[in-house]
Amino acid sequence: MITIIGIAGSLRKESFNLRLLQAAQAMAPKHLKIEIETLHDIPLYNADIEQAEGIPVAVQRLKDRIAETNGLLIASPEYNNSLPGVLKNAIDWLSRPPQDQARVFRGRPVAIMGATPGGMGTTLSQTAWLPVLRSLGTRPWFGRSLYVSAAHQVFDQYGIIQDDALGDRLRDFVAGFAAYAAGEN
Ligand SMILES: Cc1cc2nc3c(=O)[nH]c(=O)nc-3n(C[C@H](O)[C@H](O)[C@H](O)COP(=O)(O)O)c2cc1C
């Protein structure tokens, strides 16, 4: 069994990126489990808190989950042509302390996809993530790309993807990343 942690970089209840992740979870093949984690309990990074109290419980828990599993699937919004602060903040916390960073991130398979109501499918956000993933020593997956434009027209009221071609691309993306996380390609 391959287990992948899925994180959507949005706190919004009706987040398109969360829906995309949930759709990926629903269509995962039998040998793949996608566990979706939320960022709601991750505080703003503050070095004073880290020094006085150490790593917050929610951060430590998420670090351990990522370290125990095969890969990380990120569904990232795009904000102002770049990556969203909520998710960057979480990654910053997850990278602390530096001596524990390798356990969580080094060599970790990571895939990025994203959804936006706009027309450019989060291309700039996904590109903006690359230096972050490199600095953490992850092993980003470039086997496919998934840029979801017009996201407000893609899901029905239950969060089900209405666009068959997109559904096929997501299925292919998930299967490809699962194989990569399993060390098969
Ligand atoms: C501050 C801010 C900046 C945004 N900038 C962009 C942008 O540069 N490109 C884009 O495609 N959408 C942009 N959007 C629209 C987001 O894609 C949209 O709010 C999306 O629904 C956020 O993702 P979510 O549905 O997962 O919460 C922006 C939204 C906000 C709030």
PDB file of C-alpha atoms and ligand atoms in Angstrom:
ATOM      1  CA  MET A   1       0.000   0.000   0.000  1.00  0.00           C
ATOM      2  CA  ILE A   2       1.271   3.451  -0.954  1.00  0.00           C
ATOM      3  CA  THR A   3       0.204   6.283   1.327  1.00  0.00           C
ATOM      4  CA  ILE A   4       0.370   9.887   0.206  1.00  0.00           C
ATOM      5  CA  ILE A   5      -0.412  12.933   2.298  1.00  0.00           C
ATOM      6  CA  GLY A   6      -2.585  15.448   0.468  1.00  0.00           C
ATOM      7  CA  ILE A   7      -2.559  19.106   1.450  1.00  0.00           C
ATOM      8  CA  ALA A   8      -4.674  21.875  -0.065  1.00  0.00           C
ATOM      9  CA  GLY A   9      -3.189  25.339   0.336  1.00  0.00           C
ATOM     10  CA  SER A  10      -6.481  26.949   1.243  1.00  0.00           C
ATOM     11  CA  LEU A  11      -8.549  27.257   4.403  1.00  0.00           C
ATOM     12  CA  ARG A  12     -11.745  27.920   2.468  1.00  0.00           C
ATOM     13  CA  LYS A  13     -14.582  25.457   3.096  1.00  0.00           C
ATOM     14  CA  GLU A  14     -15.522  25.394  -0.590  1.00  0.00           C
ATOM     15  CA  SER A  15     -11.914  25.457  -1.769  1.00  0.00           C
ATOM     16  CA  PHE A  16     -11.493  24.299  -5.368  1.00  0.00           C
ATOM     17  CA  ASN A  17      -8.068  22.963  -4.445  1.00  0.00           C
ATOM     18  CA  LEU A  18      -9.531  20.909  -1.626  1.00  0.00           C
ATOM     19  CA  ARG A  19     -12.141  19.586  -4.066  1.00  0.00           C
ATOM     20  CA  LEU A  20      -9.423  18.655  -6.511  1.00  0.00           C
ATOM     21  CA  LEU A  21      -7.621  16.770  -3.769  1.00  0.00           C
ATOM     22  CA  GLN A  22     -10.847  15.045  -2.703  1.00  0.00           C
ATOM     23  CA  ALA A  23     -11.490  14.050  -6.308  1.00  0.00           C
ATOM     24  CA  ALA A  24      -7.964  12.612  -6.481  1.00  0.00           C
ATOM     25  CA  GLN A  25      -8.621  10.724  -3.235  1.00  0.00           C
ATOM     26  CA  ALA A  26     -11.890   9.314  -4.558  1.00  0.00           C
ATOM     27  CA  MET A  27     -10.337   7.999  -7.764  1.00  0.00           C
ATOM     28  CA  ALA A  28      -7.126   6.614  -6.236  1.00  0.00           C
ATOM     29  CA  PRO A  29      -6.410   3.016  -7.254  1.00  0.00           C
ATOM     30  CA  LYS A  30      -6.774   0.260  -4.620  1.00  0.00           C
ATOM     31  CA  HIS A  31      -3.103   0.176  -3.675  1.00  0.00           C
ATOM     32  CA  LEU A  32      -3.006   3.938  -3.021  1.00  0.00           C
ATOM     33  CA  LYS A  33      -4.343   5.808  -0.015  1.00  0.00           C
ATOM     34  CA  ILE A  34      -4.462   9.609  -0.091  1.00  0.00           C
ATOM     35  CA  GLU A  35      -4.844  11.054   3.404  1.00  0.00           C
ATOM     36  CA  ILE A  36      -5.960  14.672   3.339  1.00  0.00           C
ATOM     37  CA  GLU A  37      -4.577  16.897   6.086  1.00  0.00           C
ATOM     38  CA  THR A  38      -5.816  20.432   6.728  1.00  0.00           C
ATOM     39  CA  LEU A  39      -3.832  23.498   7.703  1.00  0.00           C
ATOM     40  CA  HIS A  40      -6.469  24.914  10.033  1.00  0.00           C
ATOM     41  CA  ASP A  41      -4.484  24.208  13.210  1.00  0.00           C
ATOM     42  CA  ILE A  42      -1.129  25.464  11.951  1.00  0.00           C
ATOM     43  CA  PRO A  43      -0.299  28.806  13.637  1.00  0.00           C
ATOM     44  CA  LEU A  44       1.594  31.632  11.985  1.00  0.00           C
ATOM     45  CA  TYR A  45       5.299  30.956  12.152  1.00  0.00           C
ATOM     46  CA  ASN A  46       6.902  32.884  14.995  1.00  0.00           C
ATOM     47  CA  ALA A  47      10.503  32.207  15.975  1.00  0.00           C
ATOM     48  CA  ASP A  48       9.785  33.444  19.519  1.00  0.00           C
ATOM     49  CA  ILE A  49       7.127  30.738  19.939  1.00  0.00           C
ATOM     50  CA  GLU A  50       9.474  28.138  18.510  1.00  0.00           C
ATOM     51  CA  GLN A  51      12.201  29.168  20.946  1.00  0.00           C
ATOM     52  CA  ALA A  52       9.948  29.363  23.993  1.00  0.00           C
ATOM     53  CA  GLU A  53       7.587  26.439  23.350  1.00  0.00           C
ATOM     54  CA  GLY A  54       9.155  24.360  20.595  1.00  0.00           C
ATOM     55  CA  ILE A  55       7.260  22.954  17.622  1.00  0.00           C
ATOM     56  CA  PRO A  56       3.445  23.263  17.970  1.00  0.00           C
ATOM     57  CA  VAL A  57       1.596  19.962  18.370  1.00  0.00           C
ATOM     58  CA  ALA A  58      -0.279  20.282  15.052  1.00  0.00           C
ATOM     59  CA  VAL A  59       2.984  20.964  13.199  1.00  0.00           C
ATOM     60  CA  GLN A  60       4.780  18.037  14.841  1.00  0.00           C
ATOM     61  CA  ARG A  61       1.896  15.730  14.015  1.00  0.00           C
ATOM     62  CA  LEU A  62       1.891  16.736  10.367  1.00  0.00           C
ATOM     63  CA  LYS A  63       5.677  16.416  10.147  1.00  0.00           C
ATOM     64  CA  ASP A  64       5.438  12.877  11.500  1.00  0.00           C
ATOM     65  CA  ARG A  65       2.641  11.947   9.081  1.00  0.00           C
ATOM     66  CA  ILE A  66       4.657  13.196   6.103  1.00  0.00           C
ATOM     67  CA  ALA A  67       7.799  11.427   7.331  1.00  0.00           C
ATOM     68  CA  GLU A  68       5.935   8.122   7.772  1.00  0.00           C
ATOM     69  CA  THR A  69       4.361   8.086   4.313  1.00  0.00           C
ATOM     70  CA  ASN A  70       5.491   7.766   0.703  1.00  0.00           C
ATOM     71  CA  GLY A  71       4.896  11.221  -0.682  1.00  0.00           C
ATOM     72  CA  LEU A  72       3.216  14.589  -0.550  1.00  0.00           C
ATOM     73  CA  LEU A  73       0.531  15.766  -2.979  1.00  0.00           C
ATOM     74  CA  ILE A  74      -0.007  19.522  -2.877  1.00  0.00           C
ATOM     75  CA  ALA A  75      -3.027  21.270  -4.376  1.00  0.00           C
ATOM     76  CA  SER A  76      -2.009  24.898  -4.420  1.00  0.00           C
ATOM     77  CA  PRO A  77      -4.008  28.013  -5.223  1.00  0.00           C
ATOM     78  CA  GLU A  78      -2.287  30.923  -6.929  1.00  0.00           C
ATOM     79  CA  TYR A  79      -2.275  34.287  -5.176  1.00  0.00           C
ATOM     80  CA  ASN A  80      -0.966  37.357  -6.972  1.00  0.00           C
ATOM     81  CA  ASN A  81       0.873  35.209  -9.479  1.00  0.00           C
ATOM     82  CA  SER A  82       2.676  33.300  -6.778  1.00  0.00           C
ATOM     83  CA  LEU A  83       2.207  30.763  -4.011  1.00  0.00           C
ATOM     84  CA  PRO A  84      -0.347  31.209  -1.198  1.00  0.00           C
ATOM     85  CA  GLY A  85       0.911  32.385   2.189  1.00  0.00           C
ATOM     86  CA  VAL A  86      -1.161  29.893   4.177  1.00  0.00           C
ATOM     87  CA  LEU A  87       0.636  26.975   2.607  1.00  0.00           C
ATOM     88  CA  LYS A  88       4.067  28.614   2.585  1.00  0.00           C
ATOM     89  CA  ASN A  89       3.629  29.325   6.290  1.00  0.00           C
ATOM     90  CA  ALA A  90       2.831  25.662   6.937  1.00  0.00           C
ATOM     91  CA  ILE A  91       5.836  24.478   4.915  1.00  0.00           C
ATOM     92  CA  ASP A  92       8.038  26.920   6.841  1.00  0.00           C
ATOM     93  CA  TRP A  93       6.880  25.447  10.151  1.00  0.00           C
ATOM     94  CA  LEU A  94       7.285  21.906   8.786  1.00  0.00           C
ATOM     95  CA  SER A  95      10.896  22.718   7.911  1.00  0.00           C
ATOM     96  CA  ARG A  96      11.752  23.472  11.550  1.00  0.00           C
ATOM     97  CA  PRO A  97      14.027  22.746  13.306  1.00  0.00           C
ATOM     98  CA  PRO A  98      16.674  22.479  10.557  1.00  0.00           C
ATOM     99  CA  GLN A  99      18.136  19.285  12.034  1.00  0.00           C
ATOM    100  CA  ASP A 100      14.779  17.513  11.557  1.00  0.00           C
ATOM    101  CA  GLN A 101      14.216  18.783   8.012  1.00  0.00           C
ATOM    102  CA  ALA A 102      15.825  15.837   6.213  1.00  0.00           C
ATOM    103  CA  ARG A 103      13.555  13.336   7.993  1.00  0.00           C
ATOM    104  CA  VAL A 104      10.478  15.114   6.676  1.00  0.00           C
ATOM    105  CA  PHE A 105      11.563  16.395   3.287  1.00  0.00           C
ATOM    106  CA  ARG A 106      14.873  15.055   1.948  1.00  0.00           C
ATOM    107  CA  GLY A 107      14.250  12.812  -1.034  1.00  0.00           C
ATOM    108  CA  ARG A 108      10.503  13.036  -0.424  1.00  0.00           C
ATOM    109  CA  PRO A 109       8.434  12.611  -3.589  1.00  0.00           C
ATOM    110  CA  VAL A 110       6.268  15.721  -4.031  1.00  0.00           C
ATOM    111  CA  ALA A 111       3.701  16.524  -6.716  1.00  0.00           C
ATOM    112  CA  ILE A 112       1.997  19.861  -7.229  1.00  0.00           C
ATOM    113  CA  MET A 113      -1.312  20.530  -8.942  1.00  0.00           C
ATOM    114  CA  GLY A 114      -3.642  23.473  -8.639  1.00  0.00           C
ATOM    115  CA  ALA A 115      -7.036  24.925  -9.444  1.00  0.00           C
ATOM    116  CA  THR A 116      -8.201  28.472 -10.078  1.00  0.00           C
ATOM    117  CA  PRO A 117     -11.323  30.122 -11.446  1.00  0.00           C
ATOM    118  CA  GLY A 118      -8.917  32.048 -13.678  1.00  0.00           C
ATOM    119  CA  GLY A 119      -7.570  31.047 -17.050  1.00  0.00           C
ATOM    120  CA  MET A 120      -3.953  30.186 -16.305  1.00  0.00           C
ATOM    121  CA  GLY A 121      -4.481  27.122 -14.127  1.00  0.00           C
ATOM    122  CA  THR A 122      -2.042  28.156 -11.315  1.00  0.00           C
ATOM    123  CA  THR A 123       0.987  27.869 -13.605  1.00  0.00           C
ATOM    124  CA  LEU A 124       2.833  30.702 -11.867  1.00  0.00           C
ATOM    125  CA  SER A 125       2.060  29.375  -8.411  1.00  0.00           C
ATOM    126  CA  GLN A 126       3.309  25.917  -9.326  1.00  0.00           C
ATOM    127  CA  THR A 127       6.494  27.444 -10.721  1.00  0.00           C
ATOM    128  CA  ALA A 128       6.933  29.546  -7.582  1.00  0.00           C
ATOM    129  CA  TRP A 129       6.942  26.379  -5.485  1.00  0.00           C
ATOM    130  CA  LEU A 130       9.977  24.954  -7.262  1.00  0.00           C
ATOM    131  CA  PRO A 131      12.739  26.828  -5.386  1.00  0.00           C
ATOM    132  CA  VAL A 132      11.024  25.958  -2.107  1.00  0.00           C
ATOM    133  CA  LEU A 133      10.926  22.263  -2.967  1.00  0.00           C
ATOM    134  CA  ARG A 134      14.545  22.414  -4.064  1.00  0.00           C
ATOM    135  CA  SER A 135      15.712  24.152  -0.902  1.00  0.00           C
ATOM    136  CA  LEU A 136      14.098  21.411   1.173  1.00  0.00           C
ATOM    137  CA  GLY A 137      15.816  18.677  -0.829  1.00  0.00           C
ATOM    138  CA  THR A 138      12.557  17.070  -1.961  1.00  0.00           C
ATOM    139  CA  ARG A 139      12.237  14.930  -5.063  1.00  0.00           C
ATOM    140  CA  PRO A 140       9.584  16.782  -7.101  1.00  0.00           C
ATOM    141  CA  TRP A 141       7.686  14.776  -9.691  1.00  0.00           C
ATOM    142  CA  PHE A 142       7.574  16.251 -13.184  1.00  0.00           C
ATOM    143  CA  GLY A 143       6.049  13.280 -14.981  1.00  0.00           C
ATOM    144  CA  ARG A 144       2.769  15.095 -15.696  1.00  0.00           C
ATOM    145  CA  SER A 145       1.287  18.488 -14.962  1.00  0.00           C
ATOM    146  CA  LEU A 146      -2.189  19.398 -13.813  1.00  0.00           C
ATOM    147  CA  TYR A 147      -3.366  22.981 -14.217  1.00  0.00           C
ATOM    148  CA  VAL A 148      -7.089  23.432 -13.604  1.00  0.00           C
ATOM    149  CA  SER A 149      -8.582  26.634 -15.066  1.00  0.00           C
ATOM    150  CA  ALA A 150     -12.206  27.808 -14.720  1.00  0.00           C
ATOM    151  CA  ALA A 151     -12.459  25.733 -11.551  1.00  0.00           C
ATOM    152  CA  HIS A 152     -15.863  27.235 -10.705  1.00  0.00           C
ATOM    153  CA  GLN A 153     -17.265  25.405 -13.747  1.00  0.00           C
ATOM    154  CA  VAL A 154     -15.536  22.099 -13.143  1.00  0.00           C
ATOM    155  CA  PHE A 155     -17.184  20.714 -10.006  1.00  0.00           C
ATOM    156  CA  ASP A 156     -20.866  20.113  -9.314  1.00  0.00           C
ATOM    157  CA  GLN A 157     -22.524  20.983  -5.992  1.00  0.00           C
ATOM    158  CA  TYR A 158     -21.212  17.728  -4.482  1.00  0.00           C
ATOM    159  CA  GLY A 159     -17.621  18.421  -5.554  1.00  0.00           C
ATOM    160  CA  ILE A 160     -17.728  15.831  -8.334  1.00  0.00           C
ATOM    161  CA  ILE A 161     -15.712  16.682 -11.461  1.00  0.00           C
ATOM    162  CA  GLN A 162     -18.091  17.331 -14.368  1.00  0.00           C
ATOM    163  CA  ASP A 163     -15.421  17.457 -17.041  1.00  0.00           C
ATOM    164  CA  ASP A 164     -14.575  13.912 -18.189  1.00  0.00           C
ATOM    165  CA  ALA A 165     -11.311  14.932 -19.851  1.00  0.00           C
ATOM    166  CA  LEU A 166     -10.136  16.568 -16.633  1.00  0.00           C
ATOM    167  CA  GLY A 167     -11.211  13.499 -14.653  1.00  0.00           C
ATOM    168  CA  ASP A 168      -9.068  11.345 -16.935  1.00  0.00           C
ATOM    169  CA  ARG A 169      -6.097  13.677 -16.599  1.00  0.00           C
ATOM    170  CA  LEU A 170      -6.408  13.691 -12.811  1.00  0.00           C
ATOM    171  CA  ARG A 171      -6.612   9.885 -12.713  1.00  0.00           C
ATOM    172  CA  ASP A 172      -3.505   9.663 -14.870  1.00  0.00           C
ATOM    173  CA  PHE A 173      -1.708  12.257 -12.729  1.00  0.00           C
ATOM    174  CA  VAL A 174      -2.526  10.412  -9.497  1.00  0.00           C
ATOM    175  CA  ALA A 175      -1.493   7.028 -10.897  1.00  0.00           C
ATOM    176  CA  GLY A 176       1.766   8.459 -12.259  1.00  0.00           C
ATOM    177  CA  PHE A 177       2.668  10.125  -8.990  1.00  0.00           C
ATOM    178  CA  ALA A 178       1.768   7.020  -6.997  1.00  0.00           C
ATOM    179  CA  ALA A 179       4.175   4.986  -9.146  1.00  0.00           C
ATOM    180  CA  TYR A 180       6.886   7.602  -8.606  1.00  0.00           C
ATOM    181  CA  ALA A 181       6.284   7.656  -4.848  1.00  0.00           C
ATOM    182  CA  ALA A 182       6.519   3.862  -4.852  1.00  0.00           C
ATOM    183  CA  GLY A 183       9.906   4.122  -6.572  1.00  0.00           C
ATOM    184  CA  GLU A 184       8.651   2.571  -9.812  1.00  0.00           C
ATOM    185  CA  ASN A 185       9.690   5.379 -12.162  1.00  0.00           C
TER     186      ASN A 185
HETATM  187  C1  LIG B   1      -5.269  37.608  -2.654  1.00  0.00           C
HETATM  188  C2  LIG B   1      -5.715  36.821  -3.845  1.00  0.00           C
HETATM  189  C3  LIG B   1      -4.936  36.818  -4.975  1.00  0.00           C
HETATM  190  C4  LIG B   1      -5.295  36.019  -6.070  1.00  0.00           C
HETATM  191  N1  LIG B   1      -4.461  35.963  -7.144  1.00  0.00           N
HETATM  192  C5  LIG B   1      -4.718  35.084  -8.137  1.00  0.00           C
HETATM  193  C6  LIG B   1      -3.769  34.876  -9.195  1.00  0.00           C
HETATM  194  O1  LIG B   1      -2.731  35.469  -9.244  1.00  0.00           O
HETATM  195  N2  LIG B   1      -4.064  33.965 -10.148  1.00  0.00           N
HETATM  196  C7  LIG B   1      -5.236  33.256 -10.124  1.00  0.00           C
HETATM  197  O2  LIG B   1      -5.448  32.415 -11.009  1.00  0.00           O
HETATM  198  N3  LIG B   1      -6.169  33.434  -9.142  1.00  0.00           N
HETATM  199  C8  LIG B   1      -5.922  34.333  -8.150  1.00  0.00           C
HETATM  200  N4  LIG B   1      -6.814  34.503  -7.125  1.00  0.00           N
HETATM  201  C9  LIG B   1      -8.095  33.783  -7.175  1.00  0.00           C
HETATM  202  C10 LIG B   1      -7.945  32.395  -6.581  1.00  0.00           C
HETATM  203  O3  LIG B   1      -7.484  31.507  -7.580  1.00  0.00           O
HETATM  204  C11 LIG B   1      -9.298  31.934  -6.047  1.00  0.00           C
HETATM  205  O4  LIG B   1      -9.676  32.716  -4.935  1.00  0.00           O
HETATM  206  C12 LIG B   1      -9.306  30.462  -5.666  1.00  0.00           C
HETATM  207  O5  LIG B   1     -10.648  30.075  -5.459  1.00  0.00           O
HETATM  208  C13 LIG B   1      -8.458  30.170  -4.440  1.00  0.00           C
HETATM  209  O6  LIG B   1      -8.326  28.802  -4.236  1.00  0.00           O
HETATM  210  P1  LIG B   1      -9.348  27.925  -3.365  1.00  0.00           P
HETATM  211  O7  LIG B   1     -10.644  27.853  -4.156  1.00  0.00           O
HETATM  212  O8  LIG B   1      -8.699  26.600  -3.249  1.00  0.00           O
HETATM  213  O9  LIG B   1      -9.548  28.625  -2.042  1.00  0.00           O
HETATM  214  C14 LIG B   1      -6.492  35.288  -6.025  1.00  0.00           C
HETATM  215  C15 LIG B   1      -7.287  35.337  -4.887  1.00  0.00           C
HETATM  216  C16 LIG B   1      -6.903  36.080  -3.815  1.00  0.00           C
HETATM  217  C17 LIG B   1      -7.755  36.065  -2.561  1.00  0.00           C
END
